Amino acid sequence: MTELGYVAWPPIPIRTERLVLRESEARDRAAFIELFASPEVGTYIGGPRPRDELERAVPEVPGRRPGLFVIDLDGAMIGMITLDRRDAERPGHVRPDAGEVDLGYMFLPEAWGCGYAAEACAAALEWFADAFPSEPVVLCTRTANDRAMRLAARLGFTEVERFDEYGAEQWFGVWPSLTPTG
């Protein structure tokens, strides 16, 4: 990841009505493995990874880096949010120099349908807007992922373009609404 910039990391945990967005801890390792091994979670991100491979590869404290928030519900990890610089080589940009911040998220299937993704993503976007007031945030998802498309709209992302990537049609949007340049 290209660094987010000069911001203290991790930030003070972000509290919402039901959730805490925080830095990863050793106790989150099993949930990270579950996320990446889950066939349901892997449906739109290239499929699940083998659990035995993950057991060997996932570090004792996984995901400890700037831009990654663990989503905690009642003391347990239920998902994660990432805010990473979008690779300049990938399609989909709103600035001529690229480098926009890309919002990503994954939640354990048992947390789906409860509004946690909207609550956590809105909190992360609010934190980001305060930390980087002039930075656009982009989101890219497969158009076939109805849940992600609805969440993007609910969060206020506006469509910039659609393109093919990874063998599927992708929806690319920006938050807040910015006029694409270049």
PDB file of C-alpha atoms in Angstrom:
ATOM      1  CA  MET A   1       0.000   0.000   0.000  1.00  0.00           C
ATOM      2  CA  THR A   2       1.136   3.521  -0.675  1.00  0.00           C
ATOM      3  CA  GLU A   3       0.818   5.246   2.674  1.00  0.00           C
ATOM      4  CA  LEU A   4      -2.308   7.170   3.523  1.00  0.00           C
ATOM      5  CA  GLY A   5      -0.202  10.171   4.422  1.00  0.00           C
ATOM      6  CA  TYR A   6       0.893  11.753   7.640  1.00  0.00           C
ATOM      7  CA  VAL A   7      -1.744  10.615  10.061  1.00  0.00           C
ATOM      8  CA  ALA A   8      -1.275   9.009  13.447  1.00  0.00           C
ATOM      9  CA  TRP A   9      -2.062   5.303  13.233  1.00  0.00           C
ATOM     10  CA  PRO A  10      -3.863   3.699  14.766  1.00  0.00           C
ATOM     11  CA  PRO A  11      -6.389   6.408  15.485  1.00  0.00           C
ATOM     12  CA  ILE A  12      -8.286   6.344  18.734  1.00  0.00           C
ATOM     13  CA  PRO A  13     -10.891   3.578  18.343  1.00  0.00           C
ATOM     14  CA  ILE A  14     -13.994   4.851  16.582  1.00  0.00           C
ATOM     15  CA  ARG A  15     -17.228   4.054  18.377  1.00  0.00           C
ATOM     16  CA  THR A  16     -20.601   3.890  16.686  1.00  0.00           C
ATOM     17  CA  GLU A  17     -23.949   3.000  18.195  1.00  0.00           C
ATOM     18  CA  ARG A  18     -23.141  -0.735  18.121  1.00  0.00           C
ATOM     19  CA  LEU A  19     -19.563  -1.141  16.891  1.00  0.00           C
ATOM     20  CA  VAL A  20     -15.947  -0.250  17.556  1.00  0.00           C
ATOM     21  CA  LEU A  21     -13.509   0.317  14.691  1.00  0.00           C
ATOM     22  CA  ARG A  22     -10.052  -0.468  16.038  1.00  0.00           C
ATOM     23  CA  GLU A  23      -6.583  -1.739  15.263  1.00  0.00           C
ATOM     24  CA  SER A  24      -6.088  -5.476  14.792  1.00  0.00           C
ATOM     25  CA  GLU A  25      -5.061  -7.605  17.767  1.00  0.00           C
ATOM     26  CA  ALA A  26      -3.826 -11.186  18.188  1.00  0.00           C
ATOM     27  CA  ARG A  27      -7.325 -12.285  19.279  1.00  0.00           C
ATOM     28  CA  ASP A  28      -8.588 -11.427  15.759  1.00  0.00           C
ATOM     29  CA  ARG A  29      -6.471 -14.060  13.970  1.00  0.00           C
ATOM     30  CA  ALA A  30      -9.189 -16.744  13.853  1.00  0.00           C
ATOM     31  CA  ALA A  31     -11.721 -14.270  12.443  1.00  0.00           C
ATOM     32  CA  PHE A  32      -9.265 -13.150   9.719  1.00  0.00           C
ATOM     33  CA  ILE A  33      -8.773 -16.783   8.716  1.00  0.00           C
ATOM     34  CA  GLU A  34     -12.540 -17.345   8.720  1.00  0.00           C
ATOM     35  CA  LEU A  35     -13.100 -14.256   6.511  1.00  0.00           C
ATOM     36  CA  PHE A  36     -10.624 -15.317   3.843  1.00  0.00           C
ATOM     37  CA  ALA A  37     -11.627 -19.017   3.950  1.00  0.00           C
ATOM     38  CA  SER A  38     -15.370 -18.347   3.714  1.00  0.00           C
ATOM     39  CA  PRO A  39     -16.977 -19.375   0.408  1.00  0.00           C
ATOM     40  CA  GLU A  40     -19.741 -16.788   0.955  1.00  0.00           C
ATOM     41  CA  VAL A  41     -17.279 -13.945   1.548  1.00  0.00           C
ATOM     42  CA  GLY A  42     -15.153 -15.081  -1.387  1.00  0.00           C
ATOM     43  CA  THR A  43     -18.020 -15.060  -3.897  1.00  0.00           C
ATOM     44  CA  TYR A  44     -17.164 -11.662  -5.377  1.00  0.00           C
ATOM     45  CA  ILE A  45     -13.466 -11.428  -4.515  1.00  0.00           C
ATOM     46  CA  GLY A  46     -11.962 -14.371  -6.353  1.00  0.00           C
ATOM     47  CA  GLY A  47     -13.113 -17.218  -4.132  1.00  0.00           C
ATOM     48  CA  PRO A  48     -12.107 -18.539  -0.729  1.00  0.00           C
ATOM     49  CA  ARG A  49      -8.514 -19.347   0.154  1.00  0.00           C
ATOM     50  CA  PRO A  50      -7.624 -22.767   1.590  1.00  0.00           C
ATOM     51  CA  ARG A  51      -7.849 -22.753   5.380  1.00  0.00           C
ATOM     52  CA  ASP A  52      -4.582 -24.705   5.825  1.00  0.00           C
ATOM     53  CA  GLU A  53      -2.763 -22.138   3.675  1.00  0.00           C
ATOM     54  CA  LEU A  54      -4.222 -19.324   5.773  1.00  0.00           C
ATOM     55  CA  GLU A  55      -3.262 -21.065   9.037  1.00  0.00           C
ATOM     56  CA  ARG A  56       0.355 -21.055   7.837  1.00  0.00           C
ATOM     57  CA  ALA A  57       0.365 -17.562   6.289  1.00  0.00           C
ATOM     58  CA  VAL A  58      -1.692 -15.342   8.613  1.00  0.00           C
ATOM     59  CA  PRO A  59       0.602 -13.706  11.188  1.00  0.00           C
ATOM     60  CA  GLU A  60      -0.042 -13.763  14.925  1.00  0.00           C
ATOM     61  CA  VAL A  61      -1.405 -10.209  14.698  1.00  0.00           C
ATOM     62  CA  PRO A  62      -2.964  -9.994  11.228  1.00  0.00           C
ATOM     63  CA  GLY A  63      -3.796  -6.812   9.393  1.00  0.00           C
ATOM     64  CA  ARG A  64      -1.876  -4.421  11.612  1.00  0.00           C
ATOM     65  CA  ARG A  65      -1.189  -1.590   9.195  1.00  0.00           C
ATOM     66  CA  PRO A  66      -2.359   1.942   8.434  1.00  0.00           C
ATOM     67  CA  GLY A  67      -5.742   1.962   6.758  1.00  0.00           C
ATOM     68  CA  LEU A  68      -7.124  -1.290   8.194  1.00  0.00           C
ATOM     69  CA  PHE A  69      -9.848  -1.201  10.828  1.00  0.00           C
ATOM     70  CA  VAL A  70     -11.168  -4.283  12.587  1.00  0.00           C
ATOM     71  CA  ILE A  71     -14.926  -4.091  13.127  1.00  0.00           C
ATOM     72  CA  ASP A  72     -15.670  -5.204  16.664  1.00  0.00           C
ATOM     73  CA  LEU A  73     -19.120  -6.130  17.980  1.00  0.00           C
ATOM     74  CA  ASP A  74     -19.324  -6.887  21.700  1.00  0.00           C
ATOM     75  CA  GLY A  75     -15.598  -7.678  21.891  1.00  0.00           C
ATOM     76  CA  ALA A  76     -15.369  -9.905  18.822  1.00  0.00           C
ATOM     77  CA  MET A  77     -14.215  -9.184  15.275  1.00  0.00           C
ATOM     78  CA  ILE A  78     -17.073  -9.409  12.750  1.00  0.00           C
ATOM     79  CA  GLY A  79     -15.307  -7.819   9.787  1.00  0.00           C
ATOM     80  CA  MET A  80     -12.773  -5.343   8.523  1.00  0.00           C
ATOM     81  CA  ILE A  81     -12.576  -2.112   6.552  1.00  0.00           C
ATOM     82  CA  THR A  82      -9.610  -0.999   4.484  1.00  0.00           C
ATOM     83  CA  LEU A  83      -8.726   2.431   3.159  1.00  0.00           C
ATOM     84  CA  ASP A  84      -5.885   1.908   0.664  1.00  0.00           C
ATOM     85  CA  ARG A  85      -4.422   3.932  -2.186  1.00  0.00           C
ATOM     86  CA  ARG A  86      -5.802   2.607  -5.456  1.00  0.00           C
ATOM     87  CA  ASP A  87      -3.097   1.182  -7.690  1.00  0.00           C
ATOM     88  CA  ALA A  88      -2.457   3.569 -10.598  1.00  0.00           C
ATOM     89  CA  GLU A  89      -2.315   0.586 -13.001  1.00  0.00           C
ATOM     90  CA  ARG A  90      -5.891  -0.476 -12.244  1.00  0.00           C
ATOM     91  CA  PRO A  91      -8.809   0.988 -14.183  1.00  0.00           C
ATOM     92  CA  GLY A  92     -11.011   3.515 -12.416  1.00  0.00           C
ATOM     93  CA  HIS A  93      -9.697   6.874 -11.259  1.00  0.00           C
ATOM     94  CA  VAL A  94     -11.128  10.328 -10.562  1.00  0.00           C
ATOM     95  CA  ARG A  95      -7.860  12.281 -10.396  1.00  0.00           C
ATOM     96  CA  PRO A  96      -5.276  12.665 -13.143  1.00  0.00           C
ATOM     97  CA  ASP A  97      -2.467  11.567 -10.799  1.00  0.00           C
ATOM     98  CA  ALA A  98      -4.524   8.590  -9.566  1.00  0.00           C
ATOM     99  CA  GLY A  99      -3.778   7.614  -5.969  1.00  0.00           C
ATOM    100  CA  GLU A 100      -7.336   7.908  -4.700  1.00  0.00           C
ATOM    101  CA  VAL A 101      -8.196   6.062  -1.519  1.00  0.00           C
ATOM    102  CA  ASP A 102     -10.216   2.917  -2.154  1.00  0.00           C
ATOM    103  CA  LEU A 103     -12.753   1.766   0.461  1.00  0.00           C
ATOM    104  CA  GLY A 104     -12.887  -1.993   0.930  1.00  0.00           C
ATOM    105  CA  TYR A 105     -14.751  -4.111   3.456  1.00  0.00           C
ATOM    106  CA  MET A 106     -15.463  -7.730   4.347  1.00  0.00           C
ATOM    107  CA  PHE A 107     -17.785  -9.082   7.025  1.00  0.00           C
ATOM    108  CA  LEU A 108     -18.366 -12.582   8.335  1.00  0.00           C
ATOM    109  CA  PRO A 109     -21.593 -14.004   6.855  1.00  0.00           C
ATOM    110  CA  GLU A 110     -23.295 -14.133  10.278  1.00  0.00           C
ATOM    111  CA  ALA A 111     -22.961 -10.317  10.420  1.00  0.00           C
ATOM    112  CA  TRP A 112     -24.664  -9.764   7.049  1.00  0.00           C
ATOM    113  CA  GLY A 113     -28.069  -8.121   6.871  1.00  0.00           C
ATOM    114  CA  CYS A 114     -27.802  -6.304  10.222  1.00  0.00           C
ATOM    115  CA  GLY A 115     -26.667  -2.900   8.946  1.00  0.00           C
ATOM    116  CA  TYR A 116     -23.164  -3.300  10.387  1.00  0.00           C
ATOM    117  CA  ALA A 117     -21.413  -2.636   7.067  1.00  0.00           C
ATOM    118  CA  ALA A 118     -23.283   0.644   6.551  1.00  0.00           C
ATOM    119  CA  GLU A 119     -22.660   1.727  10.143  1.00  0.00           C
ATOM    120  CA  ALA A 120     -18.952   0.855  10.081  1.00  0.00           C
ATOM    121  CA  CYS A 121     -18.238   2.214   6.589  1.00  0.00           C
ATOM    122  CA  ALA A 122     -20.019   5.499   7.377  1.00  0.00           C
ATOM    123  CA  ALA A 123     -17.874   5.879  10.516  1.00  0.00           C
ATOM    124  CA  ALA A 124     -14.663   5.109   8.599  1.00  0.00           C
ATOM    125  CA  LEU A 125     -15.604   7.585   5.862  1.00  0.00           C
ATOM    126  CA  GLU A 126     -16.340  10.268   8.452  1.00  0.00           C
ATOM    127  CA  TRP A 127     -12.962   9.643  10.116  1.00  0.00           C
ATOM    128  CA  PHE A 128     -11.229   9.789   6.729  1.00  0.00           C
ATOM    129  CA  ALA A 129     -12.972  13.021   5.711  1.00  0.00           C
ATOM    130  CA  ASP A 130     -11.793  14.640   8.956  1.00  0.00           C
ATOM    131  CA  ALA A 131      -8.224  13.348   8.565  1.00  0.00           C
ATOM    132  CA  PHE A 132      -7.956  14.065   4.810  1.00  0.00           C
ATOM    133  CA  PRO A 133     -10.555  16.722   3.953  1.00  0.00           C
ATOM    134  CA  SER A 134      -9.589  17.159   0.283  1.00  0.00           C
ATOM    135  CA  GLU A 135      -9.183  13.477  -0.591  1.00  0.00           C
ATOM    136  CA  PRO A 136     -11.767  11.595  -2.639  1.00  0.00           C
ATOM    137  CA  VAL A 137     -12.667   8.039  -1.659  1.00  0.00           C
ATOM    138  CA  VAL A 138     -13.558   5.514  -4.345  1.00  0.00           C
ATOM    139  CA  LEU A 139     -15.282   2.171  -4.225  1.00  0.00           C
ATOM    140  CA  CYS A 140     -15.207  -0.571  -6.836  1.00  0.00           C
ATOM    141  CA  THR A 141     -17.445  -3.621  -6.774  1.00  0.00           C
ATOM    142  CA  ARG A 142     -18.845  -6.158  -9.183  1.00  0.00           C
ATOM    143  CA  THR A 143     -22.197  -5.080 -10.576  1.00  0.00           C
ATOM    144  CA  ALA A 144     -23.444  -8.603  -9.791  1.00  0.00           C
ATOM    145  CA  ASN A 145     -22.938  -7.931  -6.064  1.00  0.00           C
ATOM    146  CA  ASP A 146     -26.371  -6.482  -5.263  1.00  0.00           C
ATOM    147  CA  ARG A 147     -25.620  -5.980  -1.561  1.00  0.00           C
ATOM    148  CA  ALA A 148     -22.453  -3.976  -2.295  1.00  0.00           C
ATOM    149  CA  MET A 149     -24.255  -1.896  -4.917  1.00  0.00           C
ATOM    150  CA  ARG A 150     -27.010  -1.008  -2.419  1.00  0.00           C
ATOM    151  CA  LEU A 151     -24.451  -0.171   0.270  1.00  0.00           C
ATOM    152  CA  ALA A 152     -22.513   2.108  -2.105  1.00  0.00           C
ATOM    153  CA  ALA A 153     -25.702   4.038  -2.842  1.00  0.00           C
ATOM    154  CA  ARG A 154     -26.655   4.184   0.841  1.00  0.00           C
ATOM    155  CA  LEU A 155     -23.219   5.591   1.724  1.00  0.00           C
ATOM    156  CA  GLY A 156     -23.539   8.316  -0.920  1.00  0.00           C
ATOM    157  CA  PHE A 157     -21.143   7.015  -3.579  1.00  0.00           C
ATOM    158  CA  THR A 158     -21.985   8.165  -7.100  1.00  0.00           C
ATOM    159  CA  GLU A 159     -21.198   6.163 -10.194  1.00  0.00           C
ATOM    160  CA  VAL A 160     -18.260   7.364 -12.289  1.00  0.00           C
ATOM    161  CA  GLU A 161     -17.934   4.468 -14.719  1.00  0.00           C
ATOM    162  CA  ARG A 162     -18.229   0.755 -15.341  1.00  0.00           C
ATOM    163  CA  PHE A 163     -15.511  -1.441 -16.790  1.00  0.00           C
ATOM    164  CA  ASP A 164     -14.447  -5.064 -17.068  1.00  0.00           C
ATOM    165  CA  GLU A 165     -11.841  -6.306 -14.609  1.00  0.00           C
ATOM    166  CA  TYR A 166     -11.178  -9.782 -13.233  1.00  0.00           C
ATOM    167  CA  GLY A 167     -13.519 -11.207 -15.867  1.00  0.00           C
ATOM    168  CA  ALA A 168     -16.582  -9.321 -14.612  1.00  0.00           C
ATOM    169  CA  GLU A 169     -18.302  -5.964 -14.954  1.00  0.00           C
ATOM    170  CA  GLN A 170     -17.209  -3.572 -12.205  1.00  0.00           C
ATOM    171  CA  TRP A 171     -19.055  -0.545 -10.832  1.00  0.00           C
ATOM    172  CA  PHE A 172     -16.754   2.331  -9.865  1.00  0.00           C
ATOM    173  CA  GLY A 173     -17.991   5.237  -7.741  1.00  0.00           C
ATOM    174  CA  VAL A 174     -16.706   8.181  -5.748  1.00  0.00           C
ATOM    175  CA  TRP A 175     -17.526   9.728  -2.367  1.00  0.00           C
ATOM    176  CA  PRO A 176     -18.258  12.519  -1.937  1.00  0.00           C
ATOM    177  CA  SER A 177     -19.527  13.395  -5.356  1.00  0.00           C
ATOM    178  CA  LEU A 178     -16.613  14.804  -7.348  1.00  0.00           C
ATOM    179  CA  THR A 179     -16.337  15.606 -11.013  1.00  0.00           C
ATOM    180  CA  PRO A 180     -13.826  13.257 -12.655  1.00  0.00           C
ATOM    181  CA  THR A 181     -10.812  14.962 -14.190  1.00  0.00           C
ATOM    182  CA  GLY A 182      -8.404  13.652 -16.809  1.00  0.00           C
TER     183      GLY A 182
END
